[in-house]
Amino acid sequence: GDKVTLGSLVSNAKKRKAESCSCWLLELLQDTSLPKSCVLPPAPTLTLTPSHAPIAQVTIPVDLLAVLPLITPLTEVAVAIKSGICAQLRLSGERIGSIASTSVHHFPLPNQSVSVTVVYPTVTIEGKLLVDEDLIEARKALHCLLCLPTNRPFFRLINKDYFTEPSSRYHLISPHTSVKHTPVLGGQLAVVQGDYSYHHYLQDKFDDNGWGCAYRSLQTLWSWFVHQGYTSLPPPTHRAVQEALVAVGDKEGSFVGSRQWIGSFEVSTCLNHLLEVVSKIHHCSRGADLAGIGRVLLNHFHVQGTPVMIGGGVLAHTILGVNFSENSGEIQFLILDPHYTGPDDLKSVLSKGWCGWKSIDFWDQQAHYNLCMPQRPNEF
């Protein structure tokens, strides 16, 4: 008969209108009987030699990721699964002696369609639980093996692929990737590198309408470091930001719990104090002068790749990219606006221009502006 393939399973599942056709429970069976032509061996002889040897009980989990074409016959799927399991057991077996347990993780890499599977030690024989700081040498070897840069984490535990959307992730992720753009003639384009979450007014059941735009921009900047794997700490609340500014002596105690604005310097201070991230501050005495920072922003997005917070007058925004022509001087800014008060709906955000490209006229031409430009930590 016809061979059963992965594709046929998917097709049949769709015909049955199954709620999910991405996961099947498969039971692998192996034929242990001898061929008819095989001559039975004589009865075995066992020799027991008493000896003393250390015995260790080791937990070896198996978590396999196999990427196969839909036309693959199920017989070959079984072979791929068996081969992958054996490979993982060999990797885990090499660590037996100093490690009490291991864990398996799948890490997505940029511009790659297939995740990299890594077996990490989890607990030592002495009972020590290993964390990211204990796995630096292992990560360094992986970066070297795969020719990856050493100023961005790819193999921290926070970077692993869960293959599901976490229920807590209700913020829009990188809405700028859906923005339509008419580029500047002869211009150079540079945008933020990596994902971030869109933070804006009235989120988290907190009313900061009219005063919290810089706090929200700070949260967006912070979320970028979470998405890139530099930290697992969630973006700070407004109160946490205020407490941090009081702790470093920037504000008086009465600032905590208030509805007072903050600016680029305060955002930089919080990133440094809470996240140990250094930022550069770029000052423009007038909004009209922002036309001259095209090279600065191009270099920032090419080298650092972090979103930029800009504050001027009584408003704060997040700059996600720049399109600049050195010949004509024309410039466009990719803006994420924290003043949005609606639902986290991509269509609504884009159609009303809360995330989009803006010309120099977007800025108050007479107000002075400060840009907070976080620097990418040199770590992995």
Short mmCIF file of C-alpha atoms in Angstrom, two decimals:
data_model
loop_
_atom_site.label_atom_id
_atom_site.label_comp_id
_atom_site.label_asym_id
_atom_site.label_seq_id
_atom_site.Cartn_x
_atom_site.Cartn_y
_atom_site.Cartn_z
CA GLY A 1 0.00 0.00 0.00
CA ASP A 2 0.93 3.69 -0.01
CA LYS A 3 3.46 4.82 2.55
CA VAL A 4 2.11 6.86 5.45
CA THR A 5 3.86 10.24 5.68
CA LEU A 6 3.86 13.22 8.03
CA GLY A 7 1.98 15.14 5.37
CA SER A 8 -0.83 12.61 5.29
CA LEU A 9 -1.19 12.86 9.07
CA VAL A 10 -1.48 16.65 8.82
CA SER A 11 -3.98 16.38 5.96
CA ASN A 12 -6.16 13.88 7.80
CA ALA A 13 -6.08 15.98 10.96
CA LYS A 14 -7.25 19.04 9.02
CA LYS A 15 -10.07 17.03 7.42
CA ARG A 16 -11.26 16.02 10.87
CA LYS A 17 -11.10 19.69 11.88
CA ALA A 18 -8.90 18.85 14.81
CA GLU A 19 -8.23 21.66 17.24
CA SER A 20 -4.50 21.03 16.96
CA CYS A 21 -2.55 19.07 14.41
CA SER A 22 0.94 20.06 15.54
CA CYS A 23 1.46 17.25 18.07
CA TRP A 24 0.97 13.51 17.88
CA LEU A 25 1.61 10.80 20.46
CA LEU A 26 3.76 8.15 18.81
CA GLU A 27 4.73 4.80 20.33
CA LEU A 28 7.93 3.27 18.99
CA LEU A 29 8.02 -0.54 18.84
CA GLN A 30 11.10 -2.62 18.14
CA ASP A 31 11.09 -6.19 16.87
CA THR A 32 13.16 -8.26 19.36
CA SER A 33 12.54 -11.68 17.81
CA LEU A 34 15.31 -13.47 15.94
CA PRO A 35 15.14 -14.07 12.19
CA LYS A 36 14.08 -17.58 11.16
CA SER A 37 17.47 -18.18 9.58
CA CYS A 38 19.32 -17.34 12.77
CA VAL A 39 20.88 -20.25 14.65
CA LEU A 40 20.26 -19.99 18.35
CA PRO A 41 23.48 -19.50 20.33
CA PRO A 42 24.44 -21.90 23.11
CA ALA A 43 23.35 -21.13 26.66
CA PRO A 44 25.39 -18.25 28.06
CA THR A 45 27.96 -18.71 30.80
CA LEU A 46 28.10 -15.98 33.48
CA THR A 47 31.14 -15.26 35.60
CA LEU A 48 30.60 -13.03 38.64
CA THR A 49 33.60 -11.13 40.01
CA PRO A 50 32.91 -9.30 43.30
CA SER A 51 34.16 -5.73 43.25
CA HIS A 52 33.44 -2.35 44.73
CA ALA A 53 32.44 0.48 42.40
CA PRO A 54 30.68 3.79 42.99
CA ILE A 55 27.04 3.89 41.99
CA ALA A 56 25.30 7.11 41.00
CA GLN A 57 21.66 7.59 40.17
CA VAL A 58 21.38 10.11 37.31
CA THR A 59 18.25 11.59 35.80
CA ILE A 60 18.58 11.91 32.03
CA PRO A 61 15.64 13.72 30.43
CA VAL A 62 15.16 13.52 26.68
CA ASP A 63 13.61 16.39 24.70
CA LEU A 64 13.92 15.84 20.99
CA LEU A 65 13.37 18.29 18.14
CA ALA A 66 13.39 16.75 14.67
CA VAL A 67 12.68 18.82 11.56
CA LEU A 68 11.55 16.68 8.64
CA PRO A 69 9.74 17.27 5.32
CA LEU A 70 6.04 16.44 5.22
CA ILE A 71 6.75 13.77 2.61
CA THR A 72 8.90 11.81 5.07
CA PRO A 73 7.54 8.24 5.60
CA LEU A 74 6.75 7.43 9.22
CA THR A 75 9.31 4.63 9.13
CA GLU A 76 12.01 7.24 8.53
CA VAL A 77 10.50 9.48 11.22
CA ALA A 78 11.04 6.65 13.69
CA VAL A 79 14.67 6.31 12.57
CA ALA A 80 15.24 10.07 13.02
CA ILE A 81 13.67 10.00 16.48
CA LYS A 82 15.77 7.00 17.53
CA SER A 83 18.96 8.62 16.21
CA GLY A 84 18.19 11.88 18.03
CA ILE A 85 17.47 10.11 21.31
CA CYS A 86 20.71 8.14 21.11
CA ALA A 87 22.69 11.32 20.40
CA GLN A 88 21.19 13.06 23.44
CA LEU A 89 21.86 10.05 25.66
CA ARG A 90 25.50 10.01 24.51
CA LEU A 91 25.87 13.73 25.31
CA SER A 92 24.33 13.25 28.74
CA GLY A 93 26.38 10.11 29.36
CA GLU A 94 29.61 12.02 28.81
CA ARG A 95 28.76 14.15 31.85
CA ILE A 96 27.94 11.28 34.20
CA GLY A 97 30.33 11.30 37.14
CA SER A 98 30.29 14.99 37.99
CA ILE A 99 26.68 15.75 37.10
CA ALA A 100 23.55 14.41 38.83
CA SER A 101 21.11 15.59 36.16
CA THR A 102 20.97 17.36 32.83
CA SER A 103 18.38 19.39 30.91
CA VAL A 104 17.68 19.77 27.21
CA HIS A 105 16.86 23.12 25.59
CA HIS A 106 16.18 24.32 22.06
CA PHE A 107 17.52 27.76 21.13
CA PRO A 108 16.35 29.74 18.09
CA LEU A 109 19.06 31.64 16.25
CA PRO A 110 18.61 34.77 14.09
CA ASN A 111 18.01 34.11 10.40
CA GLN A 112 17.83 30.37 11.05
CA SER A 113 14.68 28.27 10.61
CA VAL A 114 15.87 25.42 12.85
CA SER A 115 16.63 25.73 16.57
CA VAL A 116 19.87 24.46 18.08
CA THR A 117 19.48 21.75 20.73
CA VAL A 118 21.82 21.98 23.72
CA VAL A 119 22.24 19.60 26.67
CA TYR A 120 23.16 21.55 29.81
CA PRO A 121 24.23 20.16 33.19
CA THR A 122 21.60 21.02 35.79
CA VAL A 123 22.71 19.65 39.17
CA THR A 124 26.16 18.52 40.28
CA ILE A 125 26.83 15.33 42.25
CA GLU A 126 27.28 17.55 45.31
CA GLY A 127 23.73 18.86 44.83
CA LYS A 128 24.58 22.33 43.51
CA LEU A 129 21.94 23.75 41.17
CA LEU A 130 23.67 25.26 38.15
CA VAL A 131 22.47 28.61 36.80
CA ASP A 132 23.44 30.80 33.82
CA GLU A 133 26.52 32.15 35.60
CA ASP A 134 27.85 28.59 35.93
CA LEU A 135 27.44 27.91 32.21
CA ILE A 136 29.56 30.75 30.81
CA GLU A 137 32.29 28.47 29.46
CA ALA A 138 29.73 26.19 27.83
CA ARG A 139 28.05 29.18 26.15
CA LYS A 140 31.42 30.56 25.07
CA ALA A 141 32.25 27.26 23.36
CA LEU A 142 28.90 27.30 21.55
CA HIS A 143 29.43 30.87 20.34
CA CYS A 144 32.87 29.90 19.05
CA LEU A 145 31.63 26.70 17.40
CA LEU A 146 28.80 28.48 15.57
CA CYS A 147 30.73 31.70 14.83
CA LEU A 148 28.27 33.83 16.80
CA PRO A 149 29.08 37.30 18.19
CA THR A 150 30.11 37.45 21.83
CA ASN A 151 28.22 40.65 22.69
CA ARG A 152 24.76 39.10 22.59
CA PRO A 153 23.36 36.09 24.47
CA PHE A 154 21.92 33.26 22.40
CA PHE A 155 22.18 30.30 24.76
CA ARG A 156 21.06 31.62 28.13
CA LEU A 157 18.13 29.75 29.62
CA ILE A 158 15.88 32.76 28.99
CA ASN A 159 16.67 32.45 25.26
CA LYS A 160 15.21 28.97 24.91
CA ASP A 161 12.26 28.35 22.62
CA TYR A 162 9.04 27.37 24.40
CA PHE A 163 7.20 26.72 21.10
CA THR A 164 4.13 28.31 22.66
CA GLU A 165 3.08 31.87 23.31
CA PRO A 166 3.36 32.60 27.05
CA SER A 167 -0.02 33.63 28.44
CA SER A 168 1.56 36.60 30.24
CA ARG A 169 2.79 38.11 26.99
CA TYR A 170 -0.17 40.33 26.17
CA HIS A 171 1.83 43.32 24.90
CA LEU A 172 2.26 43.74 21.16
CA ILE A 173 5.65 42.44 20.03
CA SER A 174 7.64 44.53 17.53
CA PRO A 175 4.68 46.22 15.79
CA HIS A 176 7.09 48.14 13.53
CA THR A 177 7.68 45.01 11.46
CA SER A 178 4.17 45.46 10.01
CA VAL A 179 4.55 49.16 9.16
CA LYS A 180 4.45 50.13 5.48
CA HIS A 181 7.22 52.49 4.45
CA THR A 182 8.06 54.73 1.51
CA PRO A 183 11.86 55.06 1.82
CA VAL A 184 13.82 58.27 1.45
CA LEU A 185 15.30 58.57 -2.03
CA GLY A 186 18.96 57.59 -1.81
CA GLY A 187 18.69 57.18 1.95
CA GLN A 188 20.27 54.71 4.37
CA LEU A 189 17.98 52.66 6.58
CA ALA A 190 18.68 51.29 10.05
CA VAL A 191 16.23 49.90 12.60
CA VAL A 192 16.21 48.27 16.02
CA GLN A 193 17.81 44.81 16.14
CA GLY A 194 15.59 42.22 17.78
CA ASP A 195 12.19 42.18 19.44
CA TYR A 196 10.70 44.43 22.12
CA SER A 197 7.27 44.87 23.73
CA TYR A 198 5.09 47.92 23.12
CA HIS A 199 4.33 49.68 26.42
CA HIS A 200 1.91 52.60 26.49
CA TYR A 201 -0.61 54.52 28.61
CA LEU A 202 -3.19 52.65 30.73
CA GLN A 203 -1.55 49.22 30.46
CA ASP A 204 -1.22 46.90 33.47
CA LYS A 205 -4.46 48.37 34.88
CA PHE A 206 -2.56 51.55 35.78
CA ASP A 207 -3.76 55.03 34.84
CA ASP A 208 -0.76 57.15 33.86
CA ASN A 209 -2.53 59.11 31.13
CA GLY A 210 -0.94 62.55 30.78
CA TRP A 211 2.24 61.94 32.77
CA GLY A 212 3.67 58.42 32.29
CA CYS A 213 4.94 58.49 28.70
CA ALA A 214 8.63 58.41 29.63
CA TYR A 215 7.99 55.59 32.11
CA ARG A 216 6.35 53.60 29.30
CA SER A 217 9.22 54.33 26.93
CA LEU A 218 11.62 53.09 29.61
CA GLN A 219 9.57 49.89 29.88
CA THR A 220 9.81 49.41 26.12
CA LEU A 221 13.59 49.88 26.24
CA TRP A 222 13.82 47.42 29.15
CA SER A 223 11.69 44.85 27.32
CA TRP A 224 14.26 44.82 24.51
CA PHE A 225 16.90 43.57 26.95
CA VAL A 226 14.45 40.88 28.13
CA HIS A 227 13.72 39.69 24.60
CA GLN A 228 17.43 39.53 23.75
CA GLY A 229 18.17 37.45 26.84
CA TYR A 230 20.26 39.96 28.77
CA THR A 231 17.91 39.80 31.76
CA SER A 232 14.92 37.85 33.01
CA LEU A 233 13.67 40.73 35.15
CA PRO A 234 10.38 42.24 33.93
CA PRO A 235 10.20 45.98 33.12
CA PRO A 236 9.93 48.05 36.31
CA THR A 237 6.65 49.57 37.43
CA HIS A 238 6.26 53.34 37.74
CA ARG A 239 6.73 53.06 41.49
CA ALA A 240 9.88 50.95 41.10
CA VAL A 241 11.31 53.59 38.77
CA GLN A 242 10.55 56.31 41.30
CA GLU A 243 12.07 54.32 44.16
CA ALA A 244 15.23 53.76 42.12
CA LEU A 245 15.61 57.48 41.44
CA VAL A 246 15.20 58.20 45.14
CA ALA A 247 17.71 55.47 46.04
CA VAL A 248 20.44 57.03 43.86
CA GLY A 249 19.74 60.50 45.26
CA ASP A 250 18.23 61.93 42.08
CA LYS A 251 14.83 62.64 43.67
CA GLU A 252 13.41 63.39 47.10
CA GLY A 253 11.41 60.80 49.00
CA SER A 254 8.13 62.54 48.20
CA PHE A 255 8.67 61.64 44.54
CA VAL A 256 7.60 58.04 45.22
CA GLY A 257 3.91 57.62 44.47
CA SER A 258 3.65 60.95 42.68
CA ARG A 259 2.51 61.67 39.11
CA GLN A 260 5.61 63.64 38.19
CA TRP A 261 7.26 63.30 34.80
CA ILE A 262 10.69 61.94 34.15
CA GLY A 263 13.02 62.56 31.20
CA SER A 264 15.90 61.04 29.31
CA PHE A 265 18.41 61.52 32.13
CA GLU A 266 16.14 59.70 34.60
CA VAL A 267 15.60 56.88 32.11
CA SER A 268 19.37 56.56 31.71
CA THR A 269 19.84 56.57 35.50
CA CYS A 270 17.28 53.79 36.00
CA LEU A 271 18.78 51.59 33.31
CA ASN A 272 22.19 51.99 34.91
CA HIS A 273 21.02 51.46 38.49
CA LEU A 274 18.54 48.63 37.96
CA LEU A 275 19.95 46.87 34.90
CA GLU A 276 23.61 47.96 34.86
CA VAL A 277 23.15 49.23 31.30
CA VAL A 278 25.12 52.33 30.29
CA SER A 279 23.46 54.89 28.00
CA LYS A 280 24.72 57.78 25.91
CA ILE A 281 22.82 61.07 26.09
CA HIS A 282 22.61 63.15 22.92
CA HIS A 283 21.31 66.71 23.24
CA CYS A 284 19.56 68.82 20.59
CA SER A 285 18.83 72.43 21.51
CA ARG A 286 15.89 72.62 19.06
CA GLY A 287 13.59 70.12 17.42
CA ALA A 288 14.66 71.48 14.05
CA ASP A 289 18.21 70.32 14.83
CA LEU A 290 17.06 66.67 14.91
CA ALA A 291 17.49 66.71 11.14
CA GLY A 292 21.22 66.64 11.79
CA ILE A 293 21.38 63.47 13.89
CA GLY A 294 20.86 61.07 10.99
CA ARG A 295 24.44 59.78 11.10
CA VAL A 296 24.29 59.42 14.88
CA LEU A 297 21.14 57.30 14.73
CA LEU A 298 22.38 55.25 11.77
CA ASN A 299 25.53 54.36 13.68
CA HIS A 300 23.57 53.59 16.85
CA PHE A 301 21.13 51.19 15.20
CA HIS A 302 23.87 49.49 13.17
CA VAL A 303 26.23 49.01 16.14
CA GLN A 304 24.06 48.90 19.28
CA GLY A 305 20.64 48.05 17.85
CA THR A 306 18.72 49.17 20.95
CA PRO A 307 15.57 51.32 20.88
CA VAL A 308 16.13 54.99 21.76
CA MET A 309 14.08 57.08 24.18
CA ILE A 310 13.68 60.75 23.22
CA GLY A 311 12.21 63.42 25.48
CA GLY A 312 11.37 66.99 24.58
CA GLY A 313 9.04 69.58 26.04
CA VAL A 314 6.46 67.54 27.94
CA LEU A 315 6.46 64.49 25.63
CA ALA A 316 8.49 61.31 25.34
CA HIS A 317 8.68 58.86 22.43
CA THR A 318 10.66 55.81 21.40
CA ILE A 319 12.73 55.86 18.20
CA LEU A 320 12.98 52.45 16.54
CA GLY A 321 14.76 53.37 13.33
CA VAL A 322 15.95 56.07 10.95
CA ASN A 323 16.00 56.59 7.19
CA PHE A 324 18.50 59.30 6.23
CA SER A 325 19.96 60.66 3.02
CA GLU A 326 23.31 62.39 3.36
CA ASN A 327 22.92 63.95 -0.09
CA SER A 328 19.55 65.64 0.40
CA GLY A 329 19.51 65.76 4.21
CA GLU A 330 15.99 64.28 4.24
CA ILE A 331 15.31 62.19 7.30
CA GLN A 332 12.51 59.97 8.60
CA PHE A 333 12.12 58.57 12.11
CA LEU A 334 10.43 55.27 12.97
CA ILE A 335 8.41 56.24 16.06
CA LEU A 336 6.67 54.15 18.71
CA ASP A 337 4.28 56.41 20.62
CA PRO A 338 3.65 55.61 24.31
CA HIS A 339 0.67 58.02 24.45
CA TYR A 340 -1.66 55.41 22.93
CA THR A 341 -4.59 54.57 25.23
CA GLY A 342 -6.44 51.93 23.22
CA PRO A 343 -6.41 48.13 23.25
CA ASP A 344 -3.34 46.14 22.24
CA ASP A 345 -4.61 45.59 18.73
CA LEU A 346 -2.06 45.77 15.92
CA LYS A 347 -4.52 47.04 13.31
CA SER A 348 -5.66 49.88 15.57
CA VAL A 349 -2.09 50.87 16.47
CA LEU A 350 -0.91 50.96 12.86
CA SER A 351 -3.98 52.54 11.26
CA LYS A 352 -3.90 55.49 13.65
CA GLY A 353 -0.15 56.05 13.33
CA TRP A 354 0.89 55.18 16.85
CA CYS A 355 3.74 53.22 15.32
CA GLY A 356 5.04 54.56 12.04
CA TRP A 357 7.47 56.68 10.08
CA LYS A 358 7.47 60.42 10.82
CA SER A 359 9.18 63.36 9.13
CA ILE A 360 11.14 66.13 10.87
CA ASP A 361 7.86 68.05 11.17
CA PHE A 362 6.69 65.54 13.78
CA TRP A 363 8.88 67.24 16.39
CA ASP A 364 8.30 70.58 18.14
CA GLN A 365 10.75 72.70 16.18
CA GLN A 366 11.54 75.00 19.14
CA ALA A 367 11.64 72.52 22.03
CA HIS A 368 14.94 71.07 23.18
CA TYR A 369 15.36 67.28 23.07
CA ASN A 370 17.52 64.69 24.82
CA LEU A 371 18.04 61.20 23.44
CA CYS A 372 18.77 58.27 25.75
CA MET A 373 20.70 55.70 23.70
CA PRO A 374 21.29 52.45 25.65
CA GLN A 375 24.52 50.63 24.86
CA ARG A 376 24.44 46.90 24.24
CA PRO A 377 26.23 45.04 27.07
CA ASN A 378 29.35 43.21 25.94
CA GLU A 379 28.34 39.82 27.33
CA PHE A 380 26.83 36.51 26.34
#
